[in-house]
PDB file of C-alpha atoms in Angstrom:
ATOM      1  CA  UNK A  13    -152.691-227.110   4.645  1.00 91.00           C
ATOM      2  CA  UNK A  14    -155.374-229.715   3.652  1.00 96.00           C
ATOM      3  CA  UNK A  15    -158.846-228.626   4.889  1.00 98.00           C
ATOM      4  CA  UNK A  16    -161.457-231.358   5.131  1.00 98.00           C
ATOM      5  CA  UNK A  17    -164.314-229.723   7.120  1.00 98.00           C
ATOM      6  CA  UNK A  18    -166.442-226.771   6.672  1.00 98.00           C
ATOM      7  CA  UNK A  19    -168.639-226.312   9.789  1.00 98.00           C
ATOM      8  CA  UNK A  20    -170.671-223.242   9.007  1.00 98.00           C
ATOM      9  CA  UNK A  21    -172.889-223.221   5.719  1.00 98.00           C
ATOM     10  CA  UNK A  22    -176.290-221.605   5.223  1.00 98.00           C
ATOM     11  CA  UNK A  23    -178.860-222.921   2.942  1.00 98.00           C
ATOM     12  CA  UNK A  24    -182.299-221.646   1.560  1.00 96.00           C
ATOM     13  CA  UNK A  25    -183.912-222.413   5.004  1.00 96.00           C
ATOM     14  CA  UNK A  26    -182.426-218.838   6.085  1.00 96.00           C
ATOM     15  CA  UNK A  27    -180.490-216.596   3.963  1.00 95.00           C
ATOM     16  CA  UNK A  28    -178.481-218.888   1.917  1.00 95.00           C
ATOM     17  CA  UNK A  29    -179.091-219.880  -1.927  1.00 90.00           C
ATOM     18  CA  UNK A  30    -178.711-223.641  -1.882  1.00 92.00           C
ATOM     19  CA  UNK A  31    -180.306-226.661  -0.541  1.00 96.00           C
ATOM     20  CA  UNK A  32    -178.664-229.226   1.627  1.00 98.00           C
ATOM     21  CA  UNK A  33    -178.157-231.484  -1.561  1.00 97.00           C
ATOM     22  CA  UNK A  34    -176.521-228.669  -3.264  1.00 97.00           C
ATOM     23  CA  UNK A  35    -173.994-228.069  -0.572  1.00 97.00           C
ATOM     24  CA  UNK A  36    -173.346-232.039  -0.064  1.00 97.00           C
ATOM     25  CA  UNK A  37    -172.688-232.002  -3.821  1.00 97.00           C
ATOM     26  CA  UNK A  38    -170.101-229.148  -3.623  1.00 97.00           C
ATOM     27  CA  UNK A  39    -168.332-230.390  -0.546  1.00 98.00           C
ATOM     28  CA  UNK A  40    -168.118-233.860  -2.104  1.00 97.00           C
ATOM     29  CA  UNK A  41    -166.652-232.304  -5.254  1.00 97.00           C
ATOM     30  CA  UNK A  42    -164.136-230.477  -3.407  1.00 97.00           C
ATOM     31  CA  UNK A  43    -162.995-233.332  -1.321  1.00 97.00           C
ATOM     32  CA  UNK A  44    -164.699-232.279   2.005  1.00 98.00           C
ATOM     33  CA  UNK A  45    -165.618-235.052   4.318  1.00 98.00           C
ATOM     34  CA  UNK A  46    -167.730-233.142   6.835  1.00 98.00           C
ATOM     35  CA  UNK A  47    -169.726-230.065   6.851  1.00 98.00           C
ATOM     36  CA  UNK A  48    -172.402-228.485   9.004  1.00 98.00           C
ATOM     37  CA  UNK A  49    -175.440-226.600   7.737  1.00 98.00           C
ATOM     38  CA  UNK A  50    -176.191-223.611  10.455  1.00 98.00           C
ATOM     39  CA  UNK A  51    -178.988-221.546   9.473  1.00 98.00           C
ATOM     40  CA  UNK A  52    -180.141-218.333  11.472  1.00 97.00           C
ATOM     41  CA  UNK A  53    -182.379-218.915  14.527  1.00 97.00           C
ATOM     42  CA  UNK A  54    -185.996-218.095  14.817  1.00 96.00           C
ATOM     43  CA  UNK A  55    -185.413-214.550  15.828  1.00 95.00           C
ATOM     44  CA  UNK A  56    -183.887-213.571  12.632  1.00 95.00           C
ATOM     45  CA  UNK A  57    -185.811-210.875  10.752  1.00 91.00           C
ATOM     46  CA  UNK A  58    -187.592-212.655   7.494  1.00 80.00           C
ATOM     47  CA  UNK A  59    -185.072-215.124   6.792  1.00 89.00           C
ATOM     48  CA  UNK A  60    -184.688-217.225  10.188  1.00 94.00           C
ATOM     49  CA  UNK A  61    -185.600-220.972  10.592  1.00 96.00           C
ATOM     50  CA  UNK A  62    -188.982-222.375  11.408  1.00 96.00           C
ATOM     51  CA  UNK A  63    -190.208-225.562  12.701  1.00 96.00           C
ATOM     52  CA  UNK A  64    -191.711-226.301   9.203  1.00 97.00           C
ATOM     53  CA  UNK A  65    -188.205-225.662   7.333  1.00 97.00           C
ATOM     54  CA  UNK A  66    -186.144-227.108  10.239  1.00 98.00           C
ATOM     55  CA  UNK A  67    -188.160-230.339   9.699  1.00 98.00           C
ATOM     56  CA  UNK A  68    -188.031-230.533   6.066  1.00 98.00           C
ATOM     57  CA  UNK A  69    -183.985-229.797   6.298  1.00 98.00           C
ATOM     58  CA  UNK A  70    -183.548-232.703   8.942  1.00 98.00           C
ATOM     59  CA  UNK A  71    -185.025-234.960   6.213  1.00 98.00           C
ATOM     60  CA  UNK A  72    -182.696-233.413   3.464  1.00 98.00           C
ATOM     61  CA  UNK A  73    -179.535-234.077   6.185  1.00 98.00           C
ATOM     62  CA  UNK A  74    -180.763-237.707   6.555  1.00 98.00           C
ATOM     63  CA  UNK A  75    -180.906-238.181   2.911  1.00 98.00           C
ATOM     64  CA  UNK A  76    -177.430-236.778   2.409  1.00 98.00           C
ATOM     65  CA  UNK A  77    -175.925-238.832   5.149  1.00 98.00           C
ATOM     66  CA  UNK A  78    -177.457-241.922   3.715  1.00 97.00           C
ATOM     67  CA  UNK A  79    -174.727-241.338   0.889  1.00 95.00           C
ATOM     68  CA  UNK A  80    -171.687-241.517   3.184  1.00 92.00           C
ATOM     69  CA  UNK A  81    -169.401-239.721   1.282  1.00 95.00           C
ATOM     70  CA  UNK A  82    -169.739-236.421   3.283  1.00 98.00           C
ATOM     71  CA  UNK A  83    -170.746-236.235   6.979  1.00 98.00           C
ATOM     72  CA  UNK A  84    -173.729-233.676   7.368  1.00 98.00           C
ATOM     73  CA  UNK A  85    -174.391-232.121  10.684  1.00 98.00           C
ATOM     74  CA  UNK A  86    -177.351-229.939  11.431  1.00 98.00           C
ATOM     75  CA  UNK A  87    -177.302-226.811  13.554  1.00 98.00           C
ATOM     76  CA  UNK A  88    -178.893-223.393  14.106  1.00 98.00           C
ATOM     77  CA  UNK A  89    -176.902-220.305  14.278  1.00 98.00           C
ATOM     78  CA  UNK A  90    -178.460-218.684  17.434  1.00 97.00           C
ATOM     79  CA  UNK A  91    -178.377-215.124  18.806  1.00 97.00           C
ATOM     80  CA  UNK A  92    -178.307-214.310  22.508  1.00 96.00           C
ATOM     81  CA  UNK A  93    -181.201-212.220  22.874  1.00 95.00           C
ATOM     82  CA  UNK A  94    -180.632-210.320  26.132  1.00 93.00           C
ATOM     83  CA  UNK A  95    -178.339-210.255  29.273  1.00 93.00           C
ATOM     84  CA  UNK A  96    -179.846-213.662  30.487  1.00 93.00           C
ATOM     85  CA  UNK A  97    -178.601-215.461  27.514  1.00 94.00           C
ATOM     86  CA  UNK A  98    -181.696-216.441  26.082  1.00 94.00           C
ATOM     87  CA  UNK A  99    -181.104-217.855  22.533  1.00 96.00           C
ATOM     88  CA  UNK A 100    -183.705-217.524  19.632  1.00 96.00           C
ATOM     89  CA  UNK A 101    -184.372-221.093  19.168  1.00 95.00           C
ATOM     90  CA  UNK A 102    -186.994-223.396  20.958  1.00 94.00           C
ATOM     91  CA  UNK A 103    -185.565-225.796  23.417  1.00 94.00           C
ATOM     92  CA  UNK A 104    -186.895-228.929  21.717  1.00 94.00           C
ATOM     93  CA  UNK A 105    -185.410-227.814  18.472  1.00 96.00           C
ATOM     94  CA  UNK A 106    -181.866-227.294  19.777  1.00 97.00           C
ATOM     95  CA  UNK A 107    -182.374-230.919  21.396  1.00 96.00           C
ATOM     96  CA  UNK A 108    -182.716-232.046  17.851  1.00 96.00           C
ATOM     97  CA  UNK A 109    -179.531-230.547  16.469  1.00 98.00           C
ATOM     98  CA  UNK A 110    -176.002-232.039  15.890  1.00 98.00           C
ATOM     99  CA  UNK A 111    -174.485-228.988  16.489  1.00 98.00           C
ATOM    100  CA  UNK A 112    -175.188-225.643  18.040  1.00 98.00           C
ATOM    101  CA  UNK A 113    -173.724-222.269  16.873  1.00 98.00           C
ATOM    102  CA  UNK A 114    -173.935-219.042  18.780  1.00 98.00           C
ATOM    103  CA  UNK A 115    -173.053-215.604  17.584  1.00 98.00           C
ATOM    104  CA  UNK A 116    -174.339-212.116  17.537  1.00 97.00           C
ATOM    105  CA  UNK A 117    -176.846-210.756  14.928  1.00 95.00           C
ATOM    106  CA  UNK A 118    -178.392-207.384  14.798  1.00 92.00           C
ATOM    107  CA  UNK A 119    -181.352-207.724  12.136  1.00 91.00           C
ATOM    108  CA  UNK A 120    -183.756-209.373  14.512  1.00 94.00           C
ATOM    109  CA  UNK A 121    -187.508-209.434  14.614  1.00 93.00           C
ATOM    110  CA  UNK A 122    -189.233-206.296  16.325  1.00 93.00           C
ATOM    111  CA  UNK A 123    -190.307-208.246  19.543  1.00 87.00           C
ATOM    112  CA  UNK A 124    -186.577-208.878  20.210  1.00 85.00           C
ATOM    113  CA  UNK A 125    -185.499-205.414  19.456  1.00 89.00           C
ATOM    114  CA  UNK A 126    -188.372-203.774  21.670  1.00 86.00           C
ATOM    115  CA  UNK A 127    -186.852-205.853  24.538  1.00 80.00           C
ATOM    116  CA  UNK A 128    -183.403-204.985  24.151  1.00 86.00           C
ATOM    117  CA  UNK A 129    -183.220-201.750  21.903  1.00 87.00           C
ATOM    118  CA  UNK A 130    -179.738-200.731  22.917  1.00 83.00           C
ATOM    119  CA  UNK A 131    -178.197-204.289  22.553  1.00 91.00           C
ATOM    120  CA  UNK A 132    -179.658-204.504  18.909  1.00 93.00           C
ATOM    121  CA  UNK A 133    -179.471-200.825  17.999  1.00 90.00           C
ATOM    122  CA  UNK A 134    -176.317-200.020  19.381  1.00 91.00           C
ATOM    123  CA  UNK A 135    -173.919-202.810  18.825  1.00 93.00           C
ATOM    124  CA  UNK A 136    -172.325-202.707  15.798  1.00 86.00           C
ATOM    125  CA  UNK A 137    -173.376-199.015  14.943  1.00 85.00           C
ATOM    126  CA  UNK A 138    -171.110-197.276  17.399  1.00 81.00           C
ATOM    127  CA  UNK A 139    -171.522-195.544  20.918  1.00 78.00           C
ATOM    128  CA  UNK A 140    -171.339-191.904  22.072  1.00 73.00           C
ATOM    129  CA  UNK A 141    -168.394-192.333  24.697  1.00 86.00           C
ATOM    130  CA  UNK A 142    -165.905-194.740  25.935  1.00 85.00           C
ATOM    131  CA  UNK A 143    -167.758-195.310  29.164  1.00 85.00           C
ATOM    132  CA  UNK A 144    -170.805-196.377  26.853  1.00 90.00           C
ATOM    133  CA  UNK A 145    -168.682-198.706  24.920  1.00 90.00           C
ATOM    134  CA  UNK A 146    -167.380-200.085  28.312  1.00 94.00           C
ATOM    135  CA  UNK A 147    -170.690-200.596  29.541  1.00 93.00           C
ATOM    136  CA  UNK A 148    -171.926-202.402  26.267  1.00 94.00           C
ATOM    137  CA  UNK A 149    -168.975-204.721  26.205  1.00 96.00           C
ATOM    138  CA  UNK A 150    -169.836-205.703  29.911  1.00 97.00           C
ATOM    139  CA  UNK A 151    -173.455-206.175  28.941  1.00 96.00           C
ATOM    140  CA  UNK A 152    -172.647-208.348  25.959  1.00 97.00           C
ATOM    141  CA  UNK A 153    -170.092-210.465  27.848  1.00 98.00           C
ATOM    142  CA  UNK A 154    -172.842-211.271  30.355  1.00 97.00           C
ATOM    143  CA  UNK A 155    -175.183-212.129  27.659  1.00 97.00           C
ATOM    144  CA  UNK A 156    -172.723-214.612  26.152  1.00 98.00           C
ATOM    145  CA  UNK A 157    -171.505-216.139  29.268  1.00 98.00           C
ATOM    146  CA  UNK A 158    -175.094-216.802  30.418  1.00 96.00           C
ATOM    147  CA  UNK A 159    -175.916-218.422  27.059  1.00 97.00           C
ATOM    148  CA  UNK A 160    -172.632-220.639  27.360  1.00 97.00           C
ATOM    149  CA  UNK A 161    -173.656-221.689  30.785  1.00 96.00           C
ATOM    150  CA  UNK A 162    -177.372-222.392  30.072  1.00 95.00           C
ATOM    151  CA  UNK A 163    -177.218-224.162  26.618  1.00 96.00           C
ATOM    152  CA  UNK A 164    -174.941-226.777  24.940  1.00 97.00           C
ATOM    153  CA  UNK A 165    -173.130-224.416  22.727  1.00 98.00           C
ATOM    154  CA  UNK A 166    -170.452-226.075  20.506  1.00 98.00           C
ATOM    155  CA  UNK A 167    -169.252-223.140  18.258  1.00 99.00           C
ATOM    156  CA  UNK A 168    -168.865-219.330  19.016  1.00 99.00           C
ATOM    157  CA  UNK A 169    -169.227-217.492  15.649  1.00 98.00           C
ATOM    158  CA  UNK A 170    -167.462-214.657  14.373  1.00 98.00           C
ATOM    159  CA  UNK A 171    -166.115-213.700  18.047  1.00 98.00           C
ATOM    160  CA  UNK A 172    -166.272-209.858  18.333  1.00 97.00           C
ATOM    161  CA  UNK A 173    -168.131-209.263  15.159  1.00 97.00           C
ATOM    162  CA  UNK A 174    -170.368-206.266  15.729  1.00 94.00           C
ATOM    163  CA  UNK A 175    -170.844-207.239  19.603  1.00 96.00           C
ATOM    164  CA  UNK A 176    -167.447-206.827  21.361  1.00 96.00           C
ATOM    165  CA  UNK A 177    -166.853-208.903  24.519  1.00 98.00           C
ATOM    166  CA  UNK A 178    -164.407-209.630  27.317  1.00 98.00           C
ATOM    167  CA  UNK A 179    -162.375-212.133  25.363  1.00 98.00           C
ATOM    168  CA  UNK A 180    -160.480-213.161  28.402  1.00 98.00           C
ATOM    169  CA  UNK A 181    -163.741-214.076  30.132  1.00 98.00           C
ATOM    170  CA  UNK A 182    -165.373-215.795  27.119  1.00 98.00           C
ATOM    171  CA  UNK A 183    -162.289-217.869  26.289  1.00 98.00           C
ATOM    172  CA  UNK A 184    -162.019-219.170  29.981  1.00 98.00           C
ATOM    173  CA  UNK A 185    -165.389-220.751  29.669  1.00 98.00           C
ATOM    174  CA  UNK A 186    -164.754-222.114  26.297  1.00 98.00           C
ATOM    175  CA  UNK A 187    -161.872-223.988  27.657  1.00 98.00           C
ATOM    176  CA  UNK A 188    -163.668-225.519  30.478  1.00 98.00           C
ATOM    177  CA  UNK A 189    -166.653-226.602  28.199  1.00 98.00           C
ATOM    178  CA  UNK A 190    -164.811-227.542  25.084  1.00 98.00           C
ATOM    179  CA  UNK A 191    -166.290-224.595  23.019  1.00 98.00           C
ATOM    180  CA  UNK A 192    -164.756-224.092  19.764  1.00 98.00           C
ATOM    181  CA  UNK A 193    -163.824-220.769  18.188  1.00 99.00           C
ATOM    182  CA  UNK A 194    -164.769-220.235  14.710  1.00 99.00           C
ATOM    183  CA  UNK A 195    -162.181-219.168  11.919  1.00 99.00           C
ATOM    184  CA  UNK A 196    -164.735-217.498  10.012  1.00 98.00           C
ATOM    185  CA  UNK A 197    -164.086-216.701   6.433  1.00 98.00           C
ATOM    186  CA  UNK A 198    -166.355-213.739   6.145  1.00 98.00           C
ATOM    187  CA  UNK A 199    -165.323-212.172   9.348  1.00 98.00           C
ATOM    188  CA  UNK A 200    -161.932-213.341  10.190  1.00 98.00           C
ATOM    189  CA  UNK A 201    -160.803-209.928  10.727  1.00 98.00           C
ATOM    190  CA  UNK A 202    -162.326-209.642  13.921  1.00 98.00           C
ATOM    191  CA  UNK A 203    -159.937-212.040  15.775  1.00 98.00           C
ATOM    192  CA  UNK A 204    -156.961-209.869  14.665  1.00 98.00           C
ATOM    193  CA  UNK A 205    -157.313-207.930  17.825  1.00 96.00           C
ATOM    194  CA  UNK A 206    -157.639-210.988  20.062  1.00 98.00           C
ATOM    195  CA  UNK A 207    -155.541-213.904  18.453  1.00 98.00           C
ATOM    196  CA  UNK A 208    -152.628-213.515  20.759  1.00 98.00           C
ATOM    197  CA  UNK A 209    -155.019-214.307  23.848  1.00 98.00           C
ATOM    198  CA  UNK A 210    -156.685-217.224  22.097  1.00 98.00           C
ATOM    199  CA  UNK A 211    -153.433-218.641  21.093  1.00 98.00           C
ATOM    200  CA  UNK A 212    -152.149-218.255  24.814  1.00 98.00           C
ATOM    201  CA  UNK A 213    -155.100-220.187  25.921  1.00 98.00           C
ATOM    202  CA  UNK A 214    -155.927-224.004  25.216  1.00 98.00           C
ATOM    203  CA  UNK A 215    -158.966-222.965  23.470  1.00 98.00           C
ATOM    204  CA  UNK A 216    -159.659-225.009  19.892  1.00 98.00           C
ATOM    205  CA  UNK A 217    -160.645-223.575  16.632  1.00 98.00           C
ATOM    206  CA  UNK A 218    -163.035-224.595  14.037  1.00 99.00           C
ATOM    207  CA  UNK A 219    -163.185-223.884  10.295  1.00 99.00           C
ATOM    208  CA  UNK A 220    -166.412-222.003   8.922  1.00 98.00           C
ATOM    209  CA  UNK A 221    -166.654-220.691   5.475  1.00 98.00           C
ATOM    210  CA  UNK A 222    -170.048-218.968   6.605  1.00 98.00           C
ATOM    211  CA  UNK A 223    -171.036-219.699   2.975  1.00 98.00           C
ATOM    212  CA  UNK A 224    -174.248-218.449   1.637  1.00 97.00           C
ATOM    213  CA  UNK A 225    -173.684-219.488  -1.869  1.00 96.00           C
ATOM    214  CA  UNK A 226    -173.205-222.914  -2.769  1.00 96.00           C
ATOM    215  CA  UNK A 227    -169.931-222.066  -4.762  1.00 96.00           C
ATOM    216  CA  UNK A 228    -168.435-220.390  -1.520  1.00 97.00           C
ATOM    217  CA  UNK A 229    -168.750-223.960   0.439  1.00 98.00           C
ATOM    218  CA  UNK A 230    -165.107-224.716   1.516  1.00 97.00           C
ATOM    219  CA  UNK A 231    -163.587-221.301   0.407  1.00 98.00           C
ATOM    220  CA  UNK A 232    -161.021-220.308   2.885  1.00 98.00           C
ATOM    221  CA  UNK A 233    -158.621-218.052   1.394  1.00 98.00           C
ATOM    222  CA  UNK A 234    -158.791-215.296   4.207  1.00 98.00           C
ATOM    223  CA  UNK A 235    -158.663-217.839   6.958  1.00 98.00           C
ATOM    224  CA  UNK A 236    -155.689-219.675   5.512  1.00 98.00           C
ATOM    225  CA  UNK A 237    -153.805-216.540   5.309  1.00 98.00           C
ATOM    226  CA  UNK A 238    -154.832-215.703   8.867  1.00 98.00           C
ATOM    227  CA  UNK A 239    -153.634-218.983  10.188  1.00 98.00           C
ATOM    228  CA  UNK A 240    -150.385-218.665   8.228  1.00 98.00           C
ATOM    229  CA  UNK A 241    -149.662-215.063   9.559  1.00 98.00           C
ATOM    230  CA  UNK A 242    -150.207-215.868  13.109  1.00 98.00           C
ATOM    231  CA  UNK A 243    -149.071-219.430  13.379  1.00 98.00           C
ATOM    232  CA  UNK A 244    -152.101-220.960  14.362  1.00 98.00           C
ATOM    233  CA  UNK A 245    -151.104-224.647  15.111  1.00 98.00           C
ATOM    234  CA  UNK A 246    -153.012-227.097  12.833  1.00 98.00           C
ATOM    235  CA  UNK A 247    -153.456-229.526  15.613  1.00 98.00           C
ATOM    236  CA  UNK A 248    -155.758-227.135  17.301  1.00 98.00           C
ATOM    237  CA  UNK A 249    -158.176-226.627  14.449  1.00 98.00           C
ATOM    238  CA  UNK A 250    -161.186-228.996  13.612  1.00 98.00           C
ATOM    239  CA  UNK A 251    -161.529-229.656   9.880  1.00 98.00           C
ATOM    240  CA  UNK A 252    -157.734-229.379   9.346  1.00 98.00           C
ATOM    241  CA  UNK A 253    -155.624-231.401  12.023  1.00 96.00           C
ATOM    242  CA  UNK A 254    -158.340-232.558  14.377  1.00 98.00           C
ATOM    243  CA  UNK A 255    -162.080-233.770  14.292  1.00 98.00           C
ATOM    244  CA  UNK A 256    -164.602-231.940  16.575  1.00 98.00           C
ATOM    245  CA  UNK A 257    -166.431-233.333  19.323  1.00 98.00           C
ATOM    246  CA  UNK A 258    -169.806-231.930  19.626  1.00 98.00           C
ATOM    247  CA  UNK A 259    -171.996-231.849  22.587  1.00 97.00           C
ATOM    248  CA  UNK A 260    -175.022-234.273  23.158  1.00 95.00           C
ATOM    249  CA  UNK A 261    -178.285-232.395  22.922  1.00 94.00           C
ATOM    250  CA  UNK A 262    -180.466-235.168  24.090  1.00 89.00           C
ATOM    251  CA  UNK A 263    -182.481-234.352  27.171  1.00 86.00           C
ATOM    252  CA  UNK A 264    -181.243-231.027  27.086  1.00 81.00           C
ATOM    253  CA  UNK A 265    -182.945-228.434  29.386  1.00 76.00           C
ATOM    254  CA  UNK A 266    -181.593-224.961  29.802  1.00 74.00           C
ATOM    255  CA  UNK A 267    -180.649-223.714  33.273  1.00 66.00           C
ATOM    256  CA  UNK A 268    -182.712-220.969  34.260  1.00 56.00           C
ATOM    257  CA  UNK A 269    -180.493-218.983  36.843  1.00 48.00           C
ATOM    258  CA  UNK A 270    -178.287-216.508  35.912  1.00 42.00           C
ATOM    259  CA  UNK A 271    -174.433-216.532  36.369  1.00 36.00           C
TER     260      UNK A 271
END
């Protein structure tokens, strides 16, 4: 299996160790033709994006793309902040992105945690009862669905990692809107319990190393094993058999009503 796209790479703009140029050089040396840098959103504690860092990264992406050997997309890996689906990036910054990633992260700034303590302090830590777990899954699902309805999300990252959702409902919307489900090298095990549901749908997948070190760019040992064991068709995987098509962010204005 030839892999030529890695659509989830971190840089020192959040908690990664390399710059865009470092990731570009590594991807080029390893024969990749497309990558996406996707640093954490503005709500991430200590190591999230800021306007200043995003502006600097944009300039670095432009420089890399001028070399033309590897296409570099710029994204933000946003977190749904609440049941309304608010994402932790300003609307005007999202509008400047080539791609928009979305996934749950629990290490958020205090103001986000204070607004939704159960959401951030219970997800991933365990609930006290089956009923609490059921209610939390429903809350998480509504947060995801509202975010998918309101924002031009392209990629759902590490689905079911720490925040479990009703996969069937999420996949229905992902199919309708052309949103990709990530095959995440660091967290591929979270798809083990729902891969049959995913394969029975028409949803498409996308490769993401979630590399935080430059030498991990394009590393997909666990994902390749997962694809082989579950028979994931290559013609449904961006970065392997097909090229991605990302939503336009120009003129983006989030819908304010809930679904």
